[in-house]
XYZ file of C-alpha atoms in Angstrom:
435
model
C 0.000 0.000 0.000
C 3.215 2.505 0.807
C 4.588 1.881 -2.318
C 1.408 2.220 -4.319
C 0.393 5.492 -2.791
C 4.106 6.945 -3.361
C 3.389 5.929 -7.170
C 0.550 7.781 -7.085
C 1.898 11.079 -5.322
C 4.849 10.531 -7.898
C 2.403 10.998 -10.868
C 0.499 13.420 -9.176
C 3.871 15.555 -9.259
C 5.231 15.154 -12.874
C 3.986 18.579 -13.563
C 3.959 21.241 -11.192
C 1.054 23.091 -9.720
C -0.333 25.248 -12.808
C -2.132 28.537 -12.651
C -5.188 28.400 -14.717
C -7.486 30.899 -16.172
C -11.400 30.319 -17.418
C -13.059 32.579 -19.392
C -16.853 32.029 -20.022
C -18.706 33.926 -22.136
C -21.342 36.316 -20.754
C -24.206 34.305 -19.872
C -24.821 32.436 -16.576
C -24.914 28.897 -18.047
C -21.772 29.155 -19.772
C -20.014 30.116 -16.631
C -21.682 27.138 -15.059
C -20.581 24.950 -17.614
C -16.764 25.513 -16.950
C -17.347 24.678 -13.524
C -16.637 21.260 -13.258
C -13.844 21.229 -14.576
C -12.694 24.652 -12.908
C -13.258 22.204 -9.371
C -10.908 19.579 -10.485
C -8.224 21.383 -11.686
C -8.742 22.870 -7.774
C -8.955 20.208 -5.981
C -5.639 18.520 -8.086
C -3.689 21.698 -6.554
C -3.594 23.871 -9.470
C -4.582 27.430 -9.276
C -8.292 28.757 -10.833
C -9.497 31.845 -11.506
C -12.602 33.224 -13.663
C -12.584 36.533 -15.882
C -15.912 38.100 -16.106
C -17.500 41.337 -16.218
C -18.440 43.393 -12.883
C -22.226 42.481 -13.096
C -21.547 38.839 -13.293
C -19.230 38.168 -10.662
C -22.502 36.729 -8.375
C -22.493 33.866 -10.982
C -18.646 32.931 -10.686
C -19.000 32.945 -7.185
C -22.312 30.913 -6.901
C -20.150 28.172 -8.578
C -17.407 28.558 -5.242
C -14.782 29.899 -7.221
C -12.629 33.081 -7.652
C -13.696 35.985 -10.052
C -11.552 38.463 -11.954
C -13.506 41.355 -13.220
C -12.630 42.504 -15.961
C -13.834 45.723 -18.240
C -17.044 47.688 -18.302
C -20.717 45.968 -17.148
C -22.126 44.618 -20.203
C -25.898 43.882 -19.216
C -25.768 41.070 -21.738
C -29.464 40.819 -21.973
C -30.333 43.684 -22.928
C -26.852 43.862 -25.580
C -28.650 40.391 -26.581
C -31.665 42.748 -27.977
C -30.369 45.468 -29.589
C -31.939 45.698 -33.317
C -28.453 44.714 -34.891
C -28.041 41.922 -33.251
C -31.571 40.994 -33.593
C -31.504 41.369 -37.292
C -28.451 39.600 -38.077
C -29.361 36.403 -36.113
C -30.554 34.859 -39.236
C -26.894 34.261 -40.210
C -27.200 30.541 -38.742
C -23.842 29.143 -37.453
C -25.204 25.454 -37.719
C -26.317 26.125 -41.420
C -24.888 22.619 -43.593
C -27.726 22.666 -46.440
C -24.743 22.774 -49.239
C -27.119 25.277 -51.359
C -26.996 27.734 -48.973
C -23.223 27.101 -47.735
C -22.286 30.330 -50.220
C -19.026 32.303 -49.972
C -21.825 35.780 -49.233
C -23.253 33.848 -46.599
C -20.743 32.299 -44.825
C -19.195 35.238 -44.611
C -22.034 36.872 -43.640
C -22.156 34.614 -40.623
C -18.581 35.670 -39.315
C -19.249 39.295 -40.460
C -22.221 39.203 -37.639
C -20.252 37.281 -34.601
C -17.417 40.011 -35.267
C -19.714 42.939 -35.125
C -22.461 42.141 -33.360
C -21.180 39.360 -30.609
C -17.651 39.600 -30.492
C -16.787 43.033 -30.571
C -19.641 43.896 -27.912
C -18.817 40.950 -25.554
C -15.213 41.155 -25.569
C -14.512 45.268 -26.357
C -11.114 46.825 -26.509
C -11.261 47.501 -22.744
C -11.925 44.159 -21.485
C -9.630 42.636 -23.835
C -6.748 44.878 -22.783
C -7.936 44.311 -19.034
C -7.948 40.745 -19.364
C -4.513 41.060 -20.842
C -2.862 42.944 -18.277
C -4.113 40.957 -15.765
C -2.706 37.659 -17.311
C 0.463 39.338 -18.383
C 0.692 40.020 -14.534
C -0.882 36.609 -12.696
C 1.482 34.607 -15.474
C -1.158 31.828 -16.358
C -0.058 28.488 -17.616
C -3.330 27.215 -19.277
C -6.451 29.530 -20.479
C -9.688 27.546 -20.838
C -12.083 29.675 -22.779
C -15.156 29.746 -24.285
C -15.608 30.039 -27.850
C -18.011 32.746 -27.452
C -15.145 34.778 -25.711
C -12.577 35.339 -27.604
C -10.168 37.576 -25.257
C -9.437 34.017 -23.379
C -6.728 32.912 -26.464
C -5.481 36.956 -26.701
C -4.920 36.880 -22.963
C -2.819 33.266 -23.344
C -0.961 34.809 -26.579
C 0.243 38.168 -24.243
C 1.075 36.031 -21.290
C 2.469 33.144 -22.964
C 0.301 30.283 -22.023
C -1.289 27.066 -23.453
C -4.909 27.716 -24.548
C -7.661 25.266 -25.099
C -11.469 25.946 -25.729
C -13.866 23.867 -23.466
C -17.171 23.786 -26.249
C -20.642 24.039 -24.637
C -22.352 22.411 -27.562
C -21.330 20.695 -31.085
C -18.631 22.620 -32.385
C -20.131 24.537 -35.109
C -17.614 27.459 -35.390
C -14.543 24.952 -35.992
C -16.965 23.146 -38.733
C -18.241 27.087 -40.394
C -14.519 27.921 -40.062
C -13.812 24.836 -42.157
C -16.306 25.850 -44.820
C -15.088 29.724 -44.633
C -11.457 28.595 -45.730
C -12.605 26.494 -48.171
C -14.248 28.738 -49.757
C -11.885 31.866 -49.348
C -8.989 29.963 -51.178
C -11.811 29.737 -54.454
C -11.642 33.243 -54.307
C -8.349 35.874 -55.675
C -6.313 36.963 -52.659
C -7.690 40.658 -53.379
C -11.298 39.542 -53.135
C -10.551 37.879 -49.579
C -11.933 39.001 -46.096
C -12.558 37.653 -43.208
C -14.065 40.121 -40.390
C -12.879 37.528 -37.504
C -9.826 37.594 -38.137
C -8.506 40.804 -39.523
C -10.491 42.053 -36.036
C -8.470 39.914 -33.906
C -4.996 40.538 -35.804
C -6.038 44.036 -35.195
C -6.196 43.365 -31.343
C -3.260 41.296 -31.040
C -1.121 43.780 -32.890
C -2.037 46.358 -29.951
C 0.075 44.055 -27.662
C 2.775 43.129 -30.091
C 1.067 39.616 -31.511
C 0.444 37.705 -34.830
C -2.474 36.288 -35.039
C -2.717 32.582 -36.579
C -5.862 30.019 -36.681
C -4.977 28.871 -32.999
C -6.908 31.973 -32.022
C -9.888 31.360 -33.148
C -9.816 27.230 -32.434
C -7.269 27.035 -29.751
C -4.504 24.517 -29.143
C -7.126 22.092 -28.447
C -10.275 21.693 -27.746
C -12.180 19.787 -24.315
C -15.464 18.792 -25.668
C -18.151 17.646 -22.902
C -20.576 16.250 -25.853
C -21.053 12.763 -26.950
C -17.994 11.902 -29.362
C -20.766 10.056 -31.372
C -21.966 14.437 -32.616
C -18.592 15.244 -33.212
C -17.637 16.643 -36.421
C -14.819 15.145 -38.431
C -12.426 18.106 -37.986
C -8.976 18.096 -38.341
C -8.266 19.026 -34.248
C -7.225 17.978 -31.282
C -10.675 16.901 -28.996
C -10.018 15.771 -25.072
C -13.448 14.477 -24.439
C -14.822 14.688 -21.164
C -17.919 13.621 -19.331
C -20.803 16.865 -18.821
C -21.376 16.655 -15.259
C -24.427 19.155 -14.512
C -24.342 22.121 -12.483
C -27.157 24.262 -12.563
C -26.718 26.861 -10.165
C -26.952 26.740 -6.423
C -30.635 26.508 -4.378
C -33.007 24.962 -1.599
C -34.605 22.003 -2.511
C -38.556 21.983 -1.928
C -39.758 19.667 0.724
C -42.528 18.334 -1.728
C -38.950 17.433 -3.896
C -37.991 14.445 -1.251
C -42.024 12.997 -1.566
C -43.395 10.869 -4.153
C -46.117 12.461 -5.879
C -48.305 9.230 -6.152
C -47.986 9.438 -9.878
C -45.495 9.935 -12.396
C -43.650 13.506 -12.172
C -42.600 15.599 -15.510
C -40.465 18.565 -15.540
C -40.801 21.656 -17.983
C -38.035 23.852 -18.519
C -36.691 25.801 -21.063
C -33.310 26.924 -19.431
C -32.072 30.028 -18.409
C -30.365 31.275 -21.501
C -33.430 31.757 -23.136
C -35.325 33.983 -20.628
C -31.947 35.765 -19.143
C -30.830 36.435 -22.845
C -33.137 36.748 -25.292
C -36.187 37.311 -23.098
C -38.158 35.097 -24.912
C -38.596 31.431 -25.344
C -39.925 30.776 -29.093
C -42.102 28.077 -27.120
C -45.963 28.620 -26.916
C -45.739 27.702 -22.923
C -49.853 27.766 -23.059
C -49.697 24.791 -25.560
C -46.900 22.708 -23.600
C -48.947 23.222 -20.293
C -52.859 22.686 -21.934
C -51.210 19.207 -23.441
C -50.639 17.923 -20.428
C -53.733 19.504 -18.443
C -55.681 15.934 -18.794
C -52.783 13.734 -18.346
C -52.820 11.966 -14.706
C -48.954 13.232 -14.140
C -47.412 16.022 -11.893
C -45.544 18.841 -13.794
C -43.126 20.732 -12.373
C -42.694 23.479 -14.717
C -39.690 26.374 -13.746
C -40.690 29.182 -15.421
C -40.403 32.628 -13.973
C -43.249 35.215 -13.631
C -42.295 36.546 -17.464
C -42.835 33.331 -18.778
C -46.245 32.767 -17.178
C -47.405 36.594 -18.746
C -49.971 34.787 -20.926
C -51.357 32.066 -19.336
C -54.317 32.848 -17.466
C -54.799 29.962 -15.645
C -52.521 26.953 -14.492
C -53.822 23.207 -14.807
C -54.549 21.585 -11.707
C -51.954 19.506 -12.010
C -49.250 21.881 -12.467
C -46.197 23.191 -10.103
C -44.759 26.507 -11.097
C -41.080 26.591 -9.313
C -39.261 30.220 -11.228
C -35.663 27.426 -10.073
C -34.581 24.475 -9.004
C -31.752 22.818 -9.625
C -32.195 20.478 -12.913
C -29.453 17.582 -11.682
C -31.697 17.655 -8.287
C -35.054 17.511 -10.040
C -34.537 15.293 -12.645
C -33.876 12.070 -10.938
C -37.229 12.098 -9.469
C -38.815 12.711 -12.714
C -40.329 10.130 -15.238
C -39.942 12.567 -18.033
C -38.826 15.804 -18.994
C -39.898 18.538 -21.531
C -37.162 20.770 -22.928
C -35.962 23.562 -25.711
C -32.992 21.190 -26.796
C -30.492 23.249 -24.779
C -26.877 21.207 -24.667
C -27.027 21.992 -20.907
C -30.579 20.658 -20.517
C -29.799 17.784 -22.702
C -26.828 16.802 -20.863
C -28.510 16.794 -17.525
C -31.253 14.857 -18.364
C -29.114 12.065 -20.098
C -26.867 12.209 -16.559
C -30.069 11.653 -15.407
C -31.415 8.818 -17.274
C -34.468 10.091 -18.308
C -36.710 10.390 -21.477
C -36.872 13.327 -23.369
C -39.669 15.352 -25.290
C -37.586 18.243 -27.278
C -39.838 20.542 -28.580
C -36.292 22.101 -30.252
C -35.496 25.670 -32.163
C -33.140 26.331 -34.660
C -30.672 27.777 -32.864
C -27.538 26.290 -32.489
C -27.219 22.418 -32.049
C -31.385 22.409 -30.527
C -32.014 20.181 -34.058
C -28.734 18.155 -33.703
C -29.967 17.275 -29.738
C -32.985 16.689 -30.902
C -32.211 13.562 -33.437
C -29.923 12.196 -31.037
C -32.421 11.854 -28.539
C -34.993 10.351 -30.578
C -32.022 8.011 -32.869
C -31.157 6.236 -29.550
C -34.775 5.915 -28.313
C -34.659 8.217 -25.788
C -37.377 10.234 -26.113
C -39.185 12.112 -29.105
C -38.178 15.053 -31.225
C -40.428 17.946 -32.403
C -40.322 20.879 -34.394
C -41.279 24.094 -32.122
C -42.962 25.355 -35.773
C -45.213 22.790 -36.074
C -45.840 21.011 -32.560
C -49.328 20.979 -31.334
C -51.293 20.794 -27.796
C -51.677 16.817 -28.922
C -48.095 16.566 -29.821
C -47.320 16.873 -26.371
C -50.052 15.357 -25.087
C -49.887 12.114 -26.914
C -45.633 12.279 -26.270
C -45.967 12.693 -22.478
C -48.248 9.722 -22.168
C -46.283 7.745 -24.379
C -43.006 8.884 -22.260
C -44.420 7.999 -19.108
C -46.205 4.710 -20.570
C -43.851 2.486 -22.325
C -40.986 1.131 -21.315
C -39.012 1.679 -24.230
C -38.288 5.189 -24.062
C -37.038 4.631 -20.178
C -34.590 2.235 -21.429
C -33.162 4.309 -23.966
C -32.530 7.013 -21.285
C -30.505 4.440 -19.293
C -28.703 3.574 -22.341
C -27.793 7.001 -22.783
C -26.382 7.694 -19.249
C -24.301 4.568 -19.416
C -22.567 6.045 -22.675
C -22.094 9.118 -20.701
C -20.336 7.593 -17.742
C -18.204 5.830 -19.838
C -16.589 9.276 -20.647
C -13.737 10.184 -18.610
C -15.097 12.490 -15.669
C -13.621 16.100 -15.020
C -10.821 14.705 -12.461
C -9.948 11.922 -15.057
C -8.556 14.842 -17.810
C -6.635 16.741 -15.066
C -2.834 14.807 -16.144
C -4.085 15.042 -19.992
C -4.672 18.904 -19.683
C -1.674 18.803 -17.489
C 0.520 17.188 -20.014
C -0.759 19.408 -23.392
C -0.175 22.511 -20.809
C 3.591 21.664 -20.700
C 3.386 20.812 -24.668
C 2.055 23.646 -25.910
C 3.526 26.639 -23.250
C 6.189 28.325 -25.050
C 9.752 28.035 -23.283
């Protein structure tokens, strides 16, 4: 036993302790997403800190860590709904349909992150903050979102190994493929690309090239099923999504069976914190279910509820509670297709009804839910009050869908958990730091 545990401590201590930086982008489930992985990089001995602006330092915190604000307060809710951003949301990152894969509008799509995500979320001032605060603390490894883009600047200034840790299917390293691609059809005078001459423009301010690794990083930690994973030419370190939601008090009524089967509705927080909207008929979801002989928990916040003018009897209206706590005593849940959501309930083991948008990878979660059985996939343009009638009985009522969820979560814990990619990350830190 003496000599095993000195083995261990000895491979604990081929790298030294590292200091390592996250940097989420704005939005309170993306900083909850890193935080996982932020706690075992901790609790292995390395060093964490979180970069974020002044008005979201509550979230960094509510996931026990450290927060380094950085920049002006962005109020990314309401930058979320500005008319520019609004009208250019169209440009769809997740686009494949080859027809519409055109130089005009694939550039279109990385003229509207630049201008209308990018250069709001990450301005010169917090990217010049974030800077001189790494060129100071001396980081080893940045861990960034690819929504936030001053995470790889901040490594280039301070001279650290980068990686991105994804949130979803990687969509900006497949539309960066297709951008490329298409760029080299065109004569070197006819070429542009708003990501990154802005970015070359922002590492020159600090005495920086700027080269692809920017924009994809070093490589990439990818919490999704390697079964979605695009056939990209990168570096993935996949690791198991372990939900955190947020911190709360459970319910009493949480720890009692309801004498029935219990379904959740939720349409995540990004939604209603972001966009303020949910492009879900919540009237429709809740009237489908009015005459089924289940319990719904529904967290939805007083917003959400505007117009519906009366709740079923059978109906719990909780604005939060924390998914990885409620979903284990559910039968069946109800969702937007959110990656977050998604993840949860397959950690979880329970069968999904996605009622998806076209936003991201909603469609993508979706189809992999209903492939492996799991639940059942529908359009939010076309679903009706007996779509979701007829798909919560059938959740609840056959045993099929219950043992697709199971099947799901064992696939997930086969993925190597947070702690288990700790001497991996350790290892491409001390690869890819410059000497």
């Amino acid at each position: 036993m003496g000599r095993a545990r000195s083995a261990f401590l000895a491979a604990r201590t081929e790298f030294p302790p590292m200091r390592v930086l996250f940097t989420p982008y704005s939005a309170r489930s993306h900083v909850y997403n890193m935080a996982p992985l932020a706690w075992a990089l901790a609790t292995a001995g390395h060093e964490v800190r979180l970069s974020c602006h002044p008005d979201e330092t509550e979230w960094v915190q509510a996931a026990g860590l450290t927060a380094v604000p950085v920049g002006r307060e962005l109020r990314v809710a309401e930058l979320m709904r500005r008319p520019e951003v609004l009208d250019g949301i169209h440009h769809d990152i997740a686009e494949d349909r080859p027809e519409r894969l055109t130089h005009d509008y694939v550039h279109g799509v990385f003229q509207w992150y630049t201008e209308a995500l990018f250069r709001n979320v990450t301005d010169e001032d917090t990217m010049d903050e974030l800077a001189a605060f790494a060129r100071w603390w001396r980081p080893d490894l940045v861990v960034w979102d690819p929504l936030n883009l001053s995470g790889p600047v901040a490594a280039r200034v301070a001279g650290a190994a980068h990686a991105r840790l994804l949130f979803g299917l990687d969509f900006g390293a497949r539309m960066r493929r297709v951008f490329h691609d298409l760029s080299r059809q065109r004569p070197p005078r006819a070429r542009h690309d708003p990501l990154g001459e802005w970015l070359a423009a922002t590492l020159a301010r600090h005495g920086h090239p700027f080269d692809e690794e920017i924009v994809l990083g070093q490589w990439s930690i990818d919490p999704m099923p390697s079964r979605m994973r695009f056939p990209e030419d990168l570096t993935y370190v996949p690791v198991r999504y372990v939900p955190f939601n947020g911190p709360g008090p459970l319910p009493p009524w949480l720890h009692h069976d309801p004498g029935r089967p219990r379904v959740c509705l939720t349409l995540g927080l990004s939604g209603r914190e972001l966009f303020g909207e949910d492009g879900i008929a919540i009237t429709d979801l809740l009237a489908g279910m009015a005459d089924l002989d289940v319990e719904v928990v529904a967290t939805l916040d007083a917003r959400q509820l505007t117009d519906v003018r009366a709740l079923p009897d059978n109906v719990r209206v909780i604005d939060f509670v924390p998914l990885r706590a409620l979903l284990p005593t559910c039968a069946a849940v109800i969702h937007h297709g959110g990656a977050t959501t998604y993840g949860t309930a397959v950690a979880a083991g329970v069968p999904q009804l996605v009622v998806y948008t076209k936003v991201w990878d909603k469609a993508a979660v979706a189809q992999d839910v209903a492939r492996h059985g799991a639940g059942l996939a529908v359009d939010v343009d076309v679903v009706t009050v007996a779509d979701v009638r007829d798909g919560v009985r059938r959740l609840v009522t056959e045993d099929s869908f219950a043992a697709g969820a199971r099947h799901l979560r064992q696939q997930l814990l086969a993925a190597p958990a947070p702690s288990d990619i700790v001497p991996t990350l350790e290892r491409l830190t001390a690869r890819h730091r410059p000497t």
